[in-house]
Every structure is written in structure tokens, then in C-alpha cells.
Coordinates of C-alpha atoms in Angstrom, one line a residue:
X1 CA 0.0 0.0 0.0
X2 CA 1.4 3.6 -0.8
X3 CA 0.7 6.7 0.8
X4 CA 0.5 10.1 0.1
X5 CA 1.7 11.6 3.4
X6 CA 3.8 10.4 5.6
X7 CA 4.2 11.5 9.0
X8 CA 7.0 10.7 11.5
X9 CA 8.0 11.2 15.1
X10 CA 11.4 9.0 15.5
X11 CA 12.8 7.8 18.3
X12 CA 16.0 9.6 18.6
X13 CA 18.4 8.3 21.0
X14 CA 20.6 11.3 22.7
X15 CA 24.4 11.1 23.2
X16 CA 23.6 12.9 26.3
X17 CA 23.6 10.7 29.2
X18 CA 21.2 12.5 31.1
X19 CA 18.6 13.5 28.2
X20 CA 19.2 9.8 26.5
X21 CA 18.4 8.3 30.2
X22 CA 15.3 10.7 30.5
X23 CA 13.8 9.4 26.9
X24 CA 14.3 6.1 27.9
X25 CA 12.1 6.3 30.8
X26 CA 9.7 7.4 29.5
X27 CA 9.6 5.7 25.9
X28 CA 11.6 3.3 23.6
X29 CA 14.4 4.8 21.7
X30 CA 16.3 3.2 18.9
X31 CA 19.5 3.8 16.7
X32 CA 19.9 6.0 13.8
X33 CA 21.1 3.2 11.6
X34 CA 17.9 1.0 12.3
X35 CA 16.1 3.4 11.7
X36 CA 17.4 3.9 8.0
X37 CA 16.7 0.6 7.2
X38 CA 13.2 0.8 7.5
X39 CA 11.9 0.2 4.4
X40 CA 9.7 3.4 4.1
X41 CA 10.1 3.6 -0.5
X42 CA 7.6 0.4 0.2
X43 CA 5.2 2.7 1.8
X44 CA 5.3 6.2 -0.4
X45 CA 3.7 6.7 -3.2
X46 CA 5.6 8.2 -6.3
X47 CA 4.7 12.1 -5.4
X48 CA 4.6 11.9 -1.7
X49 CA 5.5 14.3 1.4
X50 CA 7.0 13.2 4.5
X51 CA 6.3 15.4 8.0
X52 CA 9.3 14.6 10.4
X53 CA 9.4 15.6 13.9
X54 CA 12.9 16.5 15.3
X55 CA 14.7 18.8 18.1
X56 CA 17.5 21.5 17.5
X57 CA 20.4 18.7 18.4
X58 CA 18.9 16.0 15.7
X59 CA 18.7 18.5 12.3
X60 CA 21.9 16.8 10.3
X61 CA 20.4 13.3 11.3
X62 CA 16.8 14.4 10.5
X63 CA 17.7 15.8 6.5
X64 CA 19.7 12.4 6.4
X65 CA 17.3 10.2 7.6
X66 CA 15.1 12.3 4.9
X67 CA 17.0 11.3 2.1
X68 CA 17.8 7.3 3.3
X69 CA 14.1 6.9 3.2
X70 CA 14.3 8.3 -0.4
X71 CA 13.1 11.9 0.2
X72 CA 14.5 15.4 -0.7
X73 CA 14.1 18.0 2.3
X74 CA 12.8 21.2 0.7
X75 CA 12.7 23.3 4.6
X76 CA 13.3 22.3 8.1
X77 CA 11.0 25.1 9.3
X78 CA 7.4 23.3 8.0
X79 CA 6.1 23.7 11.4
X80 CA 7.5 24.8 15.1
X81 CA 5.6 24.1 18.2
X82 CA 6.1 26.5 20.9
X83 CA 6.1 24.5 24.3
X84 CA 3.8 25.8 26.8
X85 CA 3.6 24.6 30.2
X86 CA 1.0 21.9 30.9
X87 CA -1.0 24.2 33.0
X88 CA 0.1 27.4 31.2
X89 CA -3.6 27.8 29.3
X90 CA -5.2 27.5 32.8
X91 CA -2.4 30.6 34.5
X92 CA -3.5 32.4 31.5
X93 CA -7.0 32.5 31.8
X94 CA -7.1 33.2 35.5
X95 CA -4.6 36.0 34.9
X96 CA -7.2 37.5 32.7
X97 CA -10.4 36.6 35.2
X98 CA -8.3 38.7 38.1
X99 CA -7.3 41.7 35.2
X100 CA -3.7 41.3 35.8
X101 CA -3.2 41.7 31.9
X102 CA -3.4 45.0 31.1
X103 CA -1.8 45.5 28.2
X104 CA -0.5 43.6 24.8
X105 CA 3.2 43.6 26.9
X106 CA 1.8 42.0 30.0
X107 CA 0.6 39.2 27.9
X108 CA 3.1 38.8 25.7
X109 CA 5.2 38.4 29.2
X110 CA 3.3 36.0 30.8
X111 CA 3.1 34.2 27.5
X112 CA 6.9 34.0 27.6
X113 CA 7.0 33.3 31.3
X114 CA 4.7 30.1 30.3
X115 CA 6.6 28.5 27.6
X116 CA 8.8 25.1 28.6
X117 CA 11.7 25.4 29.9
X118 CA 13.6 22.6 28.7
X119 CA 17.4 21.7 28.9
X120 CA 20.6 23.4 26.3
X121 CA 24.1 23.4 25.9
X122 CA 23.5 27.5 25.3
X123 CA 19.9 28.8 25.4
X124 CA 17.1 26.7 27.5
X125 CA 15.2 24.8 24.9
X126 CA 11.3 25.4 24.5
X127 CA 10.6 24.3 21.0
X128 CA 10.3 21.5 18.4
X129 CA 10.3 21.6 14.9
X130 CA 8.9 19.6 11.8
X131 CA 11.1 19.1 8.6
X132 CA 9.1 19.1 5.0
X133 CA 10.5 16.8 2.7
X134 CA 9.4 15.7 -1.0
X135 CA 9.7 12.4 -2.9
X136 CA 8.9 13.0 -7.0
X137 CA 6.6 16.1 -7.2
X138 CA 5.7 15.7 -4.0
X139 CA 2.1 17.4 -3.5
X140 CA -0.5 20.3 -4.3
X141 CA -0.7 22.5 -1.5
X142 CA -4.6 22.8 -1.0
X143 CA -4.5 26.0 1.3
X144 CA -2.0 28.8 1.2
X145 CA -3.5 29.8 4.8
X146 CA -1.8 27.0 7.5
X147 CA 0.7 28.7 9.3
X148 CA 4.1 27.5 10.9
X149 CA 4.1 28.3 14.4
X150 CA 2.0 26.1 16.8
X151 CA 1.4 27.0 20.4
X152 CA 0.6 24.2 22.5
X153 CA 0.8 23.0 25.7
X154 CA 3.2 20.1 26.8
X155 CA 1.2 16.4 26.8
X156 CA 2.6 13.4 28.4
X157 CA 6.2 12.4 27.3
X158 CA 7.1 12.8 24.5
X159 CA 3.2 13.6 22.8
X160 CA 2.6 15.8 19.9
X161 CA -0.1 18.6 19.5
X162 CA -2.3 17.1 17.3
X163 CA -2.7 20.2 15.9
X164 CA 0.1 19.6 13.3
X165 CA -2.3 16.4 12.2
X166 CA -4.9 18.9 11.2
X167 CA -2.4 21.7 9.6
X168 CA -1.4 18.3 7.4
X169 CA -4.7 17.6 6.6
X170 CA -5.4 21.6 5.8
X171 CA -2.1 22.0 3.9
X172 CA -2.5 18.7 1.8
X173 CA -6.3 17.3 1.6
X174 CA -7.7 14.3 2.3
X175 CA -5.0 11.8 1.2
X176 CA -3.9 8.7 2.2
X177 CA -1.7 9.6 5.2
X178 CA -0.1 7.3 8.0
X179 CA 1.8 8.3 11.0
X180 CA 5.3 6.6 11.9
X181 CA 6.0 5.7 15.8
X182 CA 2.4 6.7 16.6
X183 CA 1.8 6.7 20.3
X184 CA -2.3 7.5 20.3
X185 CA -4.9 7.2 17.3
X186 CA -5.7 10.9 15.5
X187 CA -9.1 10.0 13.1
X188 CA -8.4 9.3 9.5
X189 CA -4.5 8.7 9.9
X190 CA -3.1 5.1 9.5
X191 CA -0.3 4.1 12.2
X192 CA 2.6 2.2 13.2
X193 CA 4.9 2.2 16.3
X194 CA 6.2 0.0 18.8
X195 CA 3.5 1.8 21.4
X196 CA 1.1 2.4 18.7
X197 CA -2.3 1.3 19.8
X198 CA -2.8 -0.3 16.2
X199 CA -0.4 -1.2 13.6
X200 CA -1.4 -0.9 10.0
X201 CA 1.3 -1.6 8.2
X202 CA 4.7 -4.2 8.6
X203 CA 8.7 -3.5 7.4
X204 CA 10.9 -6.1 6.2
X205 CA 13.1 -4.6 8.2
X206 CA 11.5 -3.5 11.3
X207 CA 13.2 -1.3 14.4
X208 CA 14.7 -2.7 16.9
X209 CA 13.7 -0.7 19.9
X210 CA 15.8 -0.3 23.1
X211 CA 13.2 -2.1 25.1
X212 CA 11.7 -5.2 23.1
X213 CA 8.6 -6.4 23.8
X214 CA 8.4 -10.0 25.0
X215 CA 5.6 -10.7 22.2
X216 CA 7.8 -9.7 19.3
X217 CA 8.8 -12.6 17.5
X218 CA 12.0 -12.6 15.0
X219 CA 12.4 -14.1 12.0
X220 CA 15.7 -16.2 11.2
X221 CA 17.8 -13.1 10.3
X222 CA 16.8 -11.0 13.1
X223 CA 14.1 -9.2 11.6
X224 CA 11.1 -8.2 13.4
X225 CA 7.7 -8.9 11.3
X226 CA 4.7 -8.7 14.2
X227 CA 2.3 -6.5 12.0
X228 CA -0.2 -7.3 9.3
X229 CA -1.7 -4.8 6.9
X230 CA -5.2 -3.5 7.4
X231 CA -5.8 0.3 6.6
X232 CA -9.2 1.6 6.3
X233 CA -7.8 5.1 5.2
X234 CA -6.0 4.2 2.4
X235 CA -7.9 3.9 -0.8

């Protein structure tokens, strides 16, 4: 089966020893090179774009990772999410409830004051950012109104806004689209993931993940294959 749009949220695994032992915790990880030989031109269609989540430290493995999967990256600025704290929408509205806003520069302060502080070699991390790359033609934009930046509030480990789902599904239309290392269901996407809640797809090659599950079975070479295909969404 080939789709249209392809998006992905890889496991990266951090040289840091602290950030590395935070992701683990909290979710599998995996390495680079696995991750390349997932056999994603089995998946994409001809003219086909592929959405990949990365952070600041990952952009050189992120545009190669792009092209081993067979893709051309045409920006690394598709979208950036903004981290707000978790309860940062609820500060916000109770600072407007009690009038402590009283200008544009009060907000804009406490908007600051409420993004994530997260950790950084030089400035405190507080965003993440989604590379746009093409395979063939790639495809027709559909709306000329979806912007870049995405505020949002921090999930559990790890989650995405789904908001970037939607922007997809603004930017591009209705078409067959599947999300890579899914962690929850979003309506109308296919998915696959080692803590996807459904796979509907299978790899030749599949990852090997830092924590295996004691259900996976290998074949003789090593080779993960515990998925069948079943996709409603793609036609």
C-alpha cells in the first residue's frame, strides 16, 4: 500500500547521558542506523510528502534520515511548536479573570513566562520543529493559509499537538496519510509504532527498539515482522 503523506516522530536516542536516560524512561528509543533501514520507499507513493518531527540537536540526522528513506528535504522550518507549560492555558485565563493583563506587553510576558523550559548546551530549549520533505513532485498545496508556528501545551512524554495532524490535513487534503511511531490514534491517519495502539502496516526490516517487547517474534535473520496490513484510510 502507498501513501501520500507520511508523517514521523522518530525515536532519537541522545548522546547525552542524562537527556538519553530521560527518553528512555519514559519511551523506547532506537539507533539512527535501524532506523534507515526501514523500508519506508515500500510505503510512499511516487509524489509523496513526509512530515518529520525533530529537536534542535537532531537536524543533520533528521535531513539524512530524509534522504535514506528516499526523500528530498525542501525546509526544516514546516512547522515549530512552541512549548507551553501543561498548565500554562489555565495561568493564562485566570490571569485575565483577576485583570492582571493589562496591556498587549503584559501578555506577551506572561506568554513568555509560560513556555517550557527545557534543557541546552547555550539557550534553555522550548521548541520543536517539523522538517518538509518531497519524494517525485511531491504534492499540491490545498490551502495557502496554514501557518508555521503552533502553540501548545506540553502532553505526556514525548506527545505531539495534534494540531500539526490537522495543519497536514489543511495543507495537503484528504489523502492517504499514516503516521510513523504513533503513540495514540488521530481519526483518518493510519499508524505504526512500537506503542502504537494499532499497527497498519509491517517492514521487512522493522526497528529494533531499546526495550523489546516480550511478544515480538524474529524471523531467522533477526528481523522483526509482528504486524499485518489492514488500513481503512487508504484507498
Amino acid at each position: 500500500m502507498k501513501y501520500d503523506l507520511i508523517l514521523a516522530d522518530p525515536p532519537w536516542q541522545y548522546n547525552n547521558a542524562a537527556s538519553n536516560g530521560a527518553a528512555n524512561n519514559h519511551y523506547t528509543t532506537t539507533d539512527f542506523y535501524a532506523l534507515t533501514r526501514l523500508s519506508i520507499e515500500k510505503i510512499a507513493a511516487d509524489n509523496s510528502v513526509l512530515a518529520m518531527w525533530y529537536t534542535g540537536n537532531f537536524a543533520a540526522e533528521a535531513m539524512e534520515l530524509a534522504k535514506a528513506w528516499g526523500f528530498k528535504v525542501k525546509t526544516m522550518k514546516l512547522f515549530t511548536w512552541v512549548k507551553l507549560n501543561k498548565l500554562a492555558m489555565d495561568r493564562i485565563d485566570k490571569a485575565i479573570q483577576e485583570e492582571r493583563l493589562l496591556d498587549s506587553w503584559d501578555f506577551l510576558e506572561l506568554l513568555n513566562t509560560e513556555t517550557r523550559m527545557n534543557g541546552g548546551n547555550y539557550t534553555r530549549s522550548n521548541t520543536e520543529d517539523v522538517l518538509i520533505a518531497i519524494k517525485g513532485n511531491g504534492l499540491p498545496r490545498q490551502s495557502a493559509s496554514v501557518k508555521q508556528v503552533i502553540y501548545s501545551c506540553l502532553g505526556e512524554h514525548s506527545q505531539k499537538p495534534r494540531e500539526v495532524h490537522y495543519r497536514l490535513e489543511q495543507l495537503y487534503g484528504d489523502v492517504p496519510r499514516i503516521e510513523l511511531f504513533a503513540r495514540e490514534s488521530v481519526y483518518g491517519w493510519d499508524l505504526y509504532g512500537n506503542e502504537s495502539p494499532v499497527n497498519n502496516i509491517t517492514f521487512i526490516n522493522e526497528v529494533r527498539y531499546e526495550h523489546t517487547q516480550n511478544n515480538h517474534r524474529n524471523d531467522q535473520t533477526g528481523n522483526q515482522r509482528v504486524f499485518k496490513h489492514r488500513s481503512p484510510n487508504v484507498r
